[in-house]
Amino acid sequence: MEENKRITNCKVVIIGGSAGSLQALLQILPFLDQAVSFAIVIVVHRKNSDEQTLEDLIALKSKIGVKEVEDKVKLKPGFIYIAPSNYHLLFEKNETLSLDTSEKINYSRPSIDVSFESAAEVYGENLVGILLSGSNSDGTVGSRAIQTAGGISVVQNPLSADMPFMPNNAILHTVPDFVLTTEEILEFIKEINQE
């Protein structure tokens, strides 16, 4: 990692994705140490009928505990939070998460853009946003918002994505700090807050 981009005071890593992102998540999350010093928040497009399937799968595969997201749940470091289906996930100034049922953005609820922009507003330079595989443009505006607020934007290398449209769109319309394969994303996350 470039020395000038070393991340030493990260509070939240937010990961967004759509079609093909589950495979990427399963190449990353199970290999992270349970002692991460930041919260991991996952916002993926999911079917309304999905209910707890994604949470159960990630909890089964990951060493890091998965906390259920309910309205006004307090965000704590060392846990994974997964946006529930059919709700936008928002970040509050008091470090809680809230759920919102306003209209879909980019045909999606949860919308990656909505969550990325909300997280950028609250966490600024203490935020890392990672955009994975997907088949629409959700996440591009949010990635730009993260950078504008002083955070770090990471985009999955489209060549390593099952559905390259989403990362390609972000690369075309923003200048990510890093474009990484899933293996490189894993190593990148492991280095966060390491002196």
mmCIF file with all atom_site columns, C-alpha atoms in Angstrom:
data_model
loop_
_atom_site.group_PDB
_atom_site.id
_atom_site.type_symbol
_atom_site.label_atom_id
_atom_site.label_alt_id
_atom_site.label_comp_id
_atom_site.label_asym_id
_atom_site.label_entity_id
_atom_site.label_seq_id
_atom_site.pdbx_PDB_ins_code
_atom_site.Cartn_x
_atom_site.Cartn_y
_atom_site.Cartn_z
_atom_site.occupancy
_atom_site.B_iso_or_equiv
_atom_site.pdbx_formal_charge
_atom_site.auth_seq_id
_atom_site.auth_comp_id
_atom_site.auth_asym_id
_atom_site.auth_atom_id
_atom_site.pdbx_PDB_model_num
ATOM 1   C CA . MET A 1 1   ? 0.000   0.000   0.000   1.00 0.00 ? 1   MET A CA 1
ATOM 2   C CA . GLU A 1 2   ? 1.282   3.448   -0.798  1.00 0.00 ? 2   GLU A CA 1
ATOM 3   C CA . GLU A 1 3   ? 2.622   5.141   2.326   1.00 0.00 ? 3   GLU A CA 1
ATOM 4   C CA . ASN A 1 4   ? 0.582   8.289   1.752   1.00 0.00 ? 4   ASN A CA 1
ATOM 5   C CA . LYS A 1 5   ? -2.578  6.173   1.542   1.00 0.00 ? 5   LYS A CA 1
ATOM 6   C CA . ARG A 1 6   ? -1.935  4.129   4.691   1.00 0.00 ? 6   ARG A CA 1
ATOM 7   C CA . ILE A 1 7   ? -5.122  4.047   6.724   1.00 0.00 ? 7   ILE A CA 1
ATOM 8   C CA . THR A 1 8   ? -4.535  4.338   10.455  1.00 0.00 ? 8   THR A CA 1
ATOM 9   C CA . ASN A 1 9   ? -7.755  5.737   11.907  1.00 0.00 ? 9   ASN A CA 1
ATOM 10  C CA . CYS A 1 10  ? -10.546 3.858   10.147  1.00 0.00 ? 10  CYS A CA 1
ATOM 11  C CA . LYS A 1 11  ? -13.810 3.456   12.045  1.00 0.00 ? 11  LYS A CA 1
ATOM 12  C CA . VAL A 1 12  ? -15.956 1.863   9.321   1.00 0.00 ? 12  VAL A CA 1
ATOM 13  C CA . VAL A 1 13  ? -15.336 -0.199  6.202   1.00 0.00 ? 13  VAL A CA 1
ATOM 14  C CA . ILE A 1 14  ? -18.480 -0.157  4.069   1.00 0.00 ? 14  ILE A CA 1
ATOM 15  C CA . ILE A 1 15  ? -18.739 -2.689  1.259   1.00 0.00 ? 15  ILE A CA 1
ATOM 16  C CA . GLY A 1 16  ? -21.311 -2.400  -1.526  1.00 0.00 ? 16  GLY A CA 1
ATOM 17  C CA . GLY A 1 17  ? -22.172 -4.820  -4.283  1.00 0.00 ? 17  GLY A CA 1
ATOM 18  C CA . SER A 1 18  ? -24.828 -6.425  -6.393  1.00 0.00 ? 18  SER A CA 1
ATOM 19  C CA . ALA A 1 19  ? -24.829 -9.379  -8.802  1.00 0.00 ? 19  ALA A CA 1
ATOM 20  C CA . GLY A 1 20  ? -21.664 -11.434 -8.308  1.00 0.00 ? 20  GLY A CA 1
ATOM 21  C CA . SER A 1 21  ? -20.660 -9.711  -5.074  1.00 0.00 ? 21  SER A CA 1
ATOM 22  C CA . LEU A 1 22  ? -21.508 -12.649 -2.797  1.00 0.00 ? 22  LEU A CA 1
ATOM 23  C CA . GLN A 1 23  ? -18.695 -14.670 -4.339  1.00 0.00 ? 23  GLN A CA 1
ATOM 24  C CA . ALA A 1 24  ? -16.294 -11.767 -3.729  1.00 0.00 ? 24  ALA A CA 1
ATOM 25  C CA . LEU A 1 25  ? -17.483 -11.389 -0.127  1.00 0.00 ? 25  LEU A CA 1
ATOM 26  C CA . LEU A 1 26  ? -16.867 -15.096 0.467   1.00 0.00 ? 26  LEU A CA 1
ATOM 27  C CA . GLN A 1 27  ? -13.327 -14.683 -0.846  1.00 0.00 ? 27  GLN A CA 1
ATOM 28  C CA . ILE A 1 28  ? -12.725 -11.870 1.658   1.00 0.00 ? 28  ILE A CA 1
ATOM 29  C CA . LEU A 1 29  ? -14.729 -12.106 4.891   1.00 0.00 ? 29  LEU A CA 1
ATOM 30  C CA . PRO A 1 30  ? -13.847 -15.674 6.025   1.00 0.00 ? 30  PRO A CA 1
ATOM 31  C CA . PHE A 1 31  ? -10.147 -14.775 5.889   1.00 0.00 ? 31  PHE A CA 1
ATOM 32  C CA . LEU A 1 32  ? -10.299 -11.687 8.094   1.00 0.00 ? 32  LEU A CA 1
ATOM 33  C CA . ASP A 1 33  ? -9.102  -11.919 11.677  1.00 0.00 ? 33  ASP A CA 1
ATOM 34  C CA . GLN A 1 34  ? -11.801 -11.529 14.309  1.00 0.00 ? 34  GLN A CA 1
ATOM 35  C CA . ALA A 1 35  ? -9.806  -8.741  15.975  1.00 0.00 ? 35  ALA A CA 1
ATOM 36  C CA . VAL A 1 36  ? -10.537 -6.011  13.406  1.00 0.00 ? 36  VAL A CA 1
ATOM 37  C CA . SER A 1 37  ? -10.570 -2.577  15.024  1.00 0.00 ? 37  SER A CA 1
ATOM 38  C CA . PHE A 1 38  ? -13.385 -1.164  12.879  1.00 0.00 ? 38  PHE A CA 1
ATOM 39  C CA . ALA A 1 39  ? -16.955 -2.038  11.973  1.00 0.00 ? 39  ALA A CA 1
ATOM 40  C CA . ILE A 1 40  ? -17.683 -3.684  8.618   1.00 0.00 ? 40  ILE A CA 1
ATOM 41  C CA . VAL A 1 41  ? -20.989 -2.740  6.999   1.00 0.00 ? 41  VAL A CA 1
ATOM 42  C CA . ILE A 1 42  ? -22.246 -4.653  3.960   1.00 0.00 ? 42  ILE A CA 1
ATOM 43  C CA . VAL A 1 43  ? -24.838 -3.220  1.583   1.00 0.00 ? 43  VAL A CA 1
ATOM 44  C CA . VAL A 1 44  ? -25.795 -5.598  -1.219  1.00 0.00 ? 44  VAL A CA 1
ATOM 45  C CA . HIS A 1 45  ? -28.798 -5.704  -3.507  1.00 0.00 ? 45  HIS A CA 1
ATOM 46  C CA . ARG A 1 46  ? -30.985 -8.588  -2.397  1.00 0.00 ? 46  ARG A CA 1
ATOM 47  C CA . LYS A 1 47  ? -34.404 -10.009 -3.053  1.00 0.00 ? 47  LYS A CA 1
ATOM 48  C CA . ASN A 1 48  ? -37.158 -9.084  -0.608  1.00 0.00 ? 48  ASN A CA 1
ATOM 49  C CA . SER A 1 49  ? -37.646 -12.778 0.145   1.00 0.00 ? 49  SER A CA 1
ATOM 50  C CA . ASP A 1 50  ? -33.992 -13.207 1.138   1.00 0.00 ? 50  ASP A CA 1
ATOM 51  C CA . GLU A 1 51  ? -34.678 -12.545 4.844   1.00 0.00 ? 51  GLU A CA 1
ATOM 52  C CA . GLN A 1 52  ? -31.791 -13.938 6.945   1.00 0.00 ? 52  GLN A CA 1
ATOM 53  C CA . THR A 1 53  ? -30.067 -16.153 4.348   1.00 0.00 ? 53  THR A CA 1
ATOM 54  C CA . LEU A 1 54  ? -27.168 -13.782 3.683   1.00 0.00 ? 54  LEU A CA 1
ATOM 55  C CA . GLU A 1 55  ? -26.607 -13.060 7.377   1.00 0.00 ? 55  GLU A CA 1
ATOM 56  C CA . ASP A 1 56  ? -26.634 -16.772 8.212   1.00 0.00 ? 56  ASP A CA 1
ATOM 57  C CA . LEU A 1 57  ? -24.190 -17.627 5.426   1.00 0.00 ? 57  LEU A CA 1
ATOM 58  C CA . ILE A 1 58  ? -21.725 -14.892 6.381   1.00 0.00 ? 58  ILE A CA 1
ATOM 59  C CA . ALA A 1 59  ? -22.025 -15.692 10.097  1.00 0.00 ? 59  ALA A CA 1
ATOM 60  C CA . LEU A 1 60  ? -21.289 -19.345 9.305   1.00 0.00 ? 60  LEU A CA 1
ATOM 61  C CA . LYS A 1 61  ? -18.220 -18.553 7.174   1.00 0.00 ? 61  LYS A CA 1
ATOM 62  C CA . SER A 1 62  ? -16.723 -15.599 9.054   1.00 0.00 ? 62  SER A CA 1
ATOM 63  C CA . LYS A 1 63  ? -14.606 -15.444 12.225  1.00 0.00 ? 63  LYS A CA 1
ATOM 64  C CA . ILE A 1 64  ? -16.042 -11.960 12.826  1.00 0.00 ? 64  ILE A CA 1
ATOM 65  C CA . GLY A 1 65  ? -19.395 -11.789 14.606  1.00 0.00 ? 65  GLY A CA 1
ATOM 66  C CA . VAL A 1 66  ? -22.430 -10.705 12.584  1.00 0.00 ? 66  VAL A CA 1
ATOM 67  C CA . LYS A 1 67  ? -24.797 -8.285  14.313  1.00 0.00 ? 67  LYS A CA 1
ATOM 68  C CA . GLU A 1 68  ? -28.385 -8.042  13.194  1.00 0.00 ? 68  GLU A CA 1
ATOM 69  C CA . VAL A 1 69  ? -29.296 -4.591  11.901  1.00 0.00 ? 69  VAL A CA 1
ATOM 70  C CA . GLU A 1 70  ? -32.370 -3.121  13.500  1.00 0.00 ? 70  GLU A CA 1
ATOM 71  C CA . ASP A 1 71  ? -33.415 0.506   13.513  1.00 0.00 ? 71  ASP A CA 1
ATOM 72  C CA . LYS A 1 72  ? -31.177 2.570   15.857  1.00 0.00 ? 72  LYS A CA 1
ATOM 73  C CA . VAL A 1 73  ? -28.675 -0.255  16.507  1.00 0.00 ? 73  VAL A CA 1
ATOM 74  C CA . LYS A 1 74  ? -25.319 1.041   17.830  1.00 0.00 ? 74  LYS A CA 1
ATOM 75  C CA . LEU A 1 75  ? -22.377 0.472   15.498  1.00 0.00 ? 75  LEU A CA 1
ATOM 76  C CA . LYS A 1 76  ? -19.494 -1.278  17.288  1.00 0.00 ? 76  LYS A CA 1
ATOM 77  C CA . PRO A 1 77  ? -15.992 -2.081  16.024  1.00 0.00 ? 77  PRO A CA 1
ATOM 78  C CA . GLY A 1 78  ? -15.160 -5.737  15.464  1.00 0.00 ? 78  GLY A CA 1
ATOM 79  C CA . PHE A 1 79  ? -18.543 -6.725  14.013  1.00 0.00 ? 79  PHE A CA 1
ATOM 80  C CA . ILE A 1 80  ? -20.121 -7.171  10.598  1.00 0.00 ? 80  ILE A CA 1
ATOM 81  C CA . TYR A 1 81  ? -23.453 -5.437  9.917   1.00 0.00 ? 81  TYR A CA 1
ATOM 82  C CA . ILE A 1 82  ? -25.519 -6.407  6.872   1.00 0.00 ? 82  ILE A CA 1
ATOM 83  C CA . ALA A 1 83  ? -28.203 -4.129  5.431   1.00 0.00 ? 83  ALA A CA 1
ATOM 84  C CA . PRO A 1 84  ? -31.549 -5.954  5.483   1.00 0.00 ? 84  PRO A CA 1
ATOM 85  C CA . SER A 1 85  ? -33.527 -6.388  2.294   1.00 0.00 ? 85  SER A CA 1
ATOM 86  C CA . ASN A 1 86  ? -36.020 -3.672  1.326   1.00 0.00 ? 86  ASN A CA 1
ATOM 87  C CA . TYR A 1 87  ? -34.523 -0.943  3.557   1.00 0.00 ? 87  TYR A CA 1
ATOM 88  C CA . HIS A 1 88  ? -32.017 1.817   2.912   1.00 0.00 ? 88  HIS A CA 1
ATOM 89  C CA . LEU A 1 89  ? -29.290 1.736   5.557   1.00 0.00 ? 89  LEU A CA 1
ATOM 90  C CA . LEU A 1 90  ? -28.380 5.153   6.994   1.00 0.00 ? 90  LEU A CA 1
ATOM 91  C CA . PHE A 1 91  ? -25.685 6.308   9.413   1.00 0.00 ? 91  PHE A CA 1
ATOM 92  C CA . GLU A 1 92  ? -26.504 8.686   12.268  1.00 0.00 ? 92  GLU A CA 1
ATOM 93  C CA . LYS A 1 93  ? -24.147 11.182  13.949  1.00 0.00 ? 93  LYS A CA 1
ATOM 94  C CA . ASN A 1 94  ? -24.383 9.233   17.235  1.00 0.00 ? 94  ASN A CA 1
ATOM 95  C CA . GLU A 1 95  ? -22.868 6.153   15.512  1.00 0.00 ? 95  GLU A CA 1
ATOM 96  C CA . THR A 1 96  ? -26.135 4.257   15.201  1.00 0.00 ? 96  THR A CA 1
ATOM 97  C CA . LEU A 1 97  ? -27.632 2.756   12.066  1.00 0.00 ? 97  LEU A CA 1
ATOM 98  C CA . SER A 1 98  ? -31.157 3.542   10.973  1.00 0.00 ? 98  SER A CA 1
ATOM 99  C CA . LEU A 1 99  ? -33.459 1.957   8.408   1.00 0.00 ? 99  LEU A CA 1
ATOM 100 C CA . ASP A 1 100 ? -35.460 3.849   5.824   1.00 0.00 ? 100 ASP A CA 1
ATOM 101 C CA . THR A 1 101 ? -38.174 2.767   3.379   1.00 0.00 ? 101 THR A CA 1
ATOM 102 C CA . SER A 1 102 ? -38.111 5.770   1.039   1.00 0.00 ? 102 SER A CA 1
ATOM 103 C CA . GLU A 1 103 ? -38.210 5.185   -2.729  1.00 0.00 ? 103 GLU A CA 1
ATOM 104 C CA . LYS A 1 104 ? -35.705 2.918   -4.437  1.00 0.00 ? 104 LYS A CA 1
ATOM 105 C CA . ILE A 1 105 ? -32.521 4.494   -5.816  1.00 0.00 ? 105 ILE A CA 1
ATOM 106 C CA . ASN A 1 106 ? -30.958 2.853   -8.897  1.00 0.00 ? 106 ASN A CA 1
ATOM 107 C CA . TYR A 1 107 ? -33.886 0.400   -8.728  1.00 0.00 ? 107 TYR A CA 1
ATOM 108 C CA . SER A 1 108 ? -32.582 -0.796  -5.376  1.00 0.00 ? 108 SER A CA 1
ATOM 109 C CA . ARG A 1 109 ? -33.379 -0.723  -1.677  1.00 0.00 ? 109 ARG A CA 1
ATOM 110 C CA . PRO A 1 110 ? -30.933 -0.923  -0.017  1.00 0.00 ? 110 PRO A CA 1
ATOM 111 C CA . SER A 1 111 ? -29.078 1.454   -2.320  1.00 0.00 ? 111 SER A CA 1
ATOM 112 C CA . ILE A 1 112 ? -25.295 1.487   -2.150  1.00 0.00 ? 112 ILE A CA 1
ATOM 113 C CA . ASP A 1 113 ? -25.214 5.194   -3.057  1.00 0.00 ? 113 ASP A CA 1
ATOM 114 C CA . VAL A 1 114 ? -27.568 6.095   -0.194  1.00 0.00 ? 114 VAL A CA 1
ATOM 115 C CA . SER A 1 115 ? -25.504 4.178   2.378   1.00 0.00 ? 115 SER A CA 1
ATOM 116 C CA . PHE A 1 116 ? -22.116 5.326   1.037   1.00 0.00 ? 116 PHE A CA 1
ATOM 117 C CA . GLU A 1 117 ? -23.224 8.994   1.038   1.00 0.00 ? 117 GLU A CA 1
ATOM 118 C CA . SER A 1 118 ? -24.694 8.708   4.535   1.00 0.00 ? 118 SER A CA 1
ATOM 119 C CA . ALA A 1 119 ? -21.536 7.017   5.876   1.00 0.00 ? 119 ALA A CA 1
ATOM 120 C CA . ALA A 1 120 ? -19.337 9.668   4.207   1.00 0.00 ? 120 ALA A CA 1
ATOM 121 C CA . GLU A 1 121 ? -21.290 12.434  5.926   1.00 0.00 ? 121 GLU A CA 1
ATOM 122 C CA . VAL A 1 122 ? -20.795 10.873  9.369   1.00 0.00 ? 122 VAL A CA 1
ATOM 123 C CA . TYR A 1 123 ? -17.329 9.280   9.147   1.00 0.00 ? 123 TYR A CA 1
ATOM 124 C CA . GLY A 1 124 ? -15.458 11.400  6.555   1.00 0.00 ? 124 GLY A CA 1
ATOM 125 C CA . GLU A 1 125 ? -11.752 10.559  6.559   1.00 0.00 ? 125 GLU A CA 1
ATOM 126 C CA . ASN A 1 126 ? -12.344 7.647   8.960   1.00 0.00 ? 126 ASN A CA 1
ATOM 127 C CA . LEU A 1 127 ? -14.218 5.702   6.271   1.00 0.00 ? 127 LEU A CA 1
ATOM 128 C CA . VAL A 1 128 ? -13.188 3.187   3.624   1.00 0.00 ? 128 VAL A CA 1
ATOM 129 C CA . GLY A 1 129 ? -15.712 2.351   0.901   1.00 0.00 ? 129 GLY A CA 1
ATOM 130 C CA . ILE A 1 130 ? -15.308 -0.783  -1.225  1.00 0.00 ? 130 ILE A CA 1
ATOM 131 C CA . LEU A 1 131 ? -17.404 -1.321  -4.346  1.00 0.00 ? 131 LEU A CA 1
ATOM 132 C CA . LEU A 1 132 ? -17.672 -4.875  -5.676  1.00 0.00 ? 132 LEU A CA 1
ATOM 133 C CA . SER A 1 133 ? -19.214 -6.695  -8.637  1.00 0.00 ? 133 SER A CA 1
ATOM 134 C CA . GLY A 1 134 ? -22.645 -5.633  -9.897  1.00 0.00 ? 134 GLY A CA 1
ATOM 135 C CA . SER A 1 135 ? -24.759 -4.973  -12.955 1.00 0.00 ? 135 SER A CA 1
ATOM 136 C CA . ASN A 1 136 ? -25.959 -1.380  -12.517 1.00 0.00 ? 136 ASN A CA 1
ATOM 137 C CA . SER A 1 137 ? -24.470 2.029   -11.704 1.00 0.00 ? 137 SER A CA 1
ATOM 138 C CA . ASP A 1 138 ? -25.289 2.049   -7.972  1.00 0.00 ? 138 ASP A CA 1
ATOM 139 C CA . GLY A 1 139 ? -22.232 2.924   -5.877  1.00 0.00 ? 139 GLY A CA 1
ATOM 140 C CA . THR A 1 140 ? -20.552 5.376   -8.254  1.00 0.00 ? 140 THR A CA 1
ATOM 141 C CA . VAL A 1 141 ? -22.060 8.533   -6.722  1.00 0.00 ? 141 VAL A CA 1
ATOM 142 C CA . GLY A 1 142 ? -21.485 7.131   -3.241  1.00 0.00 ? 142 GLY A CA 1
ATOM 143 C CA . SER A 1 143 ? -17.825 6.321   -3.956  1.00 0.00 ? 143 SER A CA 1
ATOM 144 C CA . ARG A 1 144 ? -17.298 9.913   -5.089  1.00 0.00 ? 144 ARG A CA 1
ATOM 145 C CA . ALA A 1 145 ? -18.997 11.170  -1.890  1.00 0.00 ? 145 ALA A CA 1
ATOM 146 C CA . ILE A 1 146 ? -16.626 9.076   0.228   1.00 0.00 ? 146 ILE A CA 1
ATOM 147 C CA . GLN A 1 147 ? -13.594 10.595  -1.494  1.00 0.00 ? 147 GLN A CA 1
ATOM 148 C CA . THR A 1 148 ? -14.999 14.129  -1.304  1.00 0.00 ? 148 THR A CA 1
ATOM 149 C CA . ALA A 1 149 ? -15.434 13.668  2.459   1.00 0.00 ? 149 ALA A CA 1
ATOM 150 C CA . GLY A 1 150 ? -11.788 12.580  2.789   1.00 0.00 ? 150 GLY A CA 1
ATOM 151 C CA . GLY A 1 151 ? -12.339 8.819   2.923   1.00 0.00 ? 151 GLY A CA 1
ATOM 152 C CA . ILE A 1 152 ? -10.750 6.115   0.780   1.00 0.00 ? 152 ILE A CA 1
ATOM 153 C CA . SER A 1 153 ? -12.503 4.620   -2.260  1.00 0.00 ? 153 SER A CA 1
ATOM 154 C CA . VAL A 1 154 ? -11.662 1.081   -3.372  1.00 0.00 ? 154 VAL A CA 1
ATOM 155 C CA . VAL A 1 155 ? -13.167 -0.548  -6.459  1.00 0.00 ? 155 VAL A CA 1
ATOM 156 C CA . GLN A 1 156 ? -12.934 -4.210  -7.374  1.00 0.00 ? 156 GLN A CA 1
ATOM 157 C CA . ASN A 1 157 ? -10.862 -4.752  -10.494 1.00 0.00 ? 157 ASN A CA 1
ATOM 158 C CA . PRO A 1 158 ? -13.514 -5.351  -13.181 1.00 0.00 ? 158 PRO A CA 1
ATOM 159 C CA . LEU A 1 159 ? -11.398 -8.202  -14.602 1.00 0.00 ? 159 LEU A CA 1
ATOM 160 C CA . SER A 1 160 ? -11.902 -10.074 -11.314 1.00 0.00 ? 160 SER A CA 1
ATOM 161 C CA . ALA A 1 161 ? -15.637 -9.281  -11.033 1.00 0.00 ? 161 ALA A CA 1
ATOM 162 C CA . ASP A 1 162 ? -18.395 -11.685 -12.099 1.00 0.00 ? 162 ASP A CA 1
ATOM 163 C CA . MET A 1 163 ? -20.410 -8.653  -13.239 1.00 0.00 ? 163 MET A CA 1
ATOM 164 C CA . PRO A 1 164 ? -17.954 -5.900  -14.208 1.00 0.00 ? 164 PRO A CA 1
ATOM 165 C CA . PHE A 1 165 ? -20.494 -3.157  -15.017 1.00 0.00 ? 165 PHE A CA 1
ATOM 166 C CA . MET A 1 166 ? -20.679 -1.660  -11.501 1.00 0.00 ? 166 MET A CA 1
ATOM 167 C CA . PRO A 1 167 ? -16.910 -1.390  -10.874 1.00 0.00 ? 167 PRO A CA 1
ATOM 168 C CA . ASN A 1 168 ? -16.327 -0.289  -14.490 1.00 0.00 ? 168 ASN A CA 1
ATOM 169 C CA . ASN A 1 169 ? -18.876 2.497   -14.095 1.00 0.00 ? 169 ASN A CA 1
ATOM 170 C CA . ALA A 1 170 ? -17.192 3.723   -10.919 1.00 0.00 ? 170 ALA A CA 1
ATOM 171 C CA . ILE A 1 171 ? -13.785 3.722   -12.638 1.00 0.00 ? 171 ILE A CA 1
ATOM 172 C CA . LEU A 1 172 ? -15.202 5.631   -15.619 1.00 0.00 ? 172 LEU A CA 1
ATOM 173 C CA . HIS A 1 173 ? -16.873 8.324   -13.526 1.00 0.00 ? 173 HIS A CA 1
ATOM 174 C CA . THR A 1 174 ? -14.571 8.656   -10.489 1.00 0.00 ? 174 THR A CA 1
ATOM 175 C CA . VAL A 1 175 ? -10.881 8.191   -9.755  1.00 0.00 ? 175 VAL A CA 1
ATOM 176 C CA . PRO A 1 176 ? -10.769 5.454   -7.091  1.00 0.00 ? 176 PRO A CA 1
ATOM 177 C CA . ASP A 1 177 ? -7.854  5.446   -4.675  1.00 0.00 ? 177 ASP A CA 1
ATOM 178 C CA . PHE A 1 178 ? -7.382  1.734   -5.370  1.00 0.00 ? 178 PHE A CA 1
ATOM 179 C CA . VAL A 1 179 ? -8.569  -0.758  -8.011  1.00 0.00 ? 179 VAL A CA 1
ATOM 180 C CA . LEU A 1 180 ? -7.944  -4.224  -6.562  1.00 0.00 ? 180 LEU A CA 1
ATOM 181 C CA . THR A 1 181 ? -8.721  -7.904  -7.127  1.00 0.00 ? 181 THR A CA 1
ATOM 182 C CA . THR A 1 182 ? -10.572 -9.741  -4.340  1.00 0.00 ? 182 THR A CA 1
ATOM 183 C CA . GLU A 1 183 ? -7.252  -11.160 -3.079  1.00 0.00 ? 183 GLU A CA 1
ATOM 184 C CA . GLU A 1 184 ? -5.790  -7.646  -2.969  1.00 0.00 ? 184 GLU A CA 1
ATOM 185 C CA . ILE A 1 185 ? -8.910  -6.299  -1.236  1.00 0.00 ? 185 ILE A CA 1
ATOM 186 C CA . LEU A 1 186 ? -8.448  -8.932  1.469   1.00 0.00 ? 186 LEU A CA 1
ATOM 187 C CA . GLU A 1 187 ? -4.823  -7.875  2.029   1.00 0.00 ? 187 GLU A CA 1
ATOM 188 C CA . PHE A 1 188 ? -5.842  -4.202  1.917   1.00 0.00 ? 188 PHE A CA 1
ATOM 189 C CA . ILE A 1 189 ? -8.449  -4.686  4.673   1.00 0.00 ? 189 ILE A CA 1
ATOM 190 C CA . LYS A 1 190 ? -5.968  -6.661  6.795   1.00 0.00 ? 190 LYS A CA 1
ATOM 191 C CA . GLU A 1 191 ? -3.583  -3.664  6.712   1.00 0.00 ? 191 GLU A CA 1
ATOM 192 C CA . ILE A 1 192 ? -6.155  -1.098  7.857   1.00 0.00 ? 192 ILE A CA 1
ATOM 193 C CA . ASN A 1 193 ? -5.198  0.500   11.197  1.00 0.00 ? 193 ASN A CA 1
ATOM 194 C CA . GLN A 1 194 ? -1.938  -1.483  11.307  1.00 0.00 ? 194 GLN A CA 1
ATOM 195 C CA . GLU A 1 195 ? 0.902   0.830   12.302  1.00 0.00 ? 195 GLU A CA 1
#
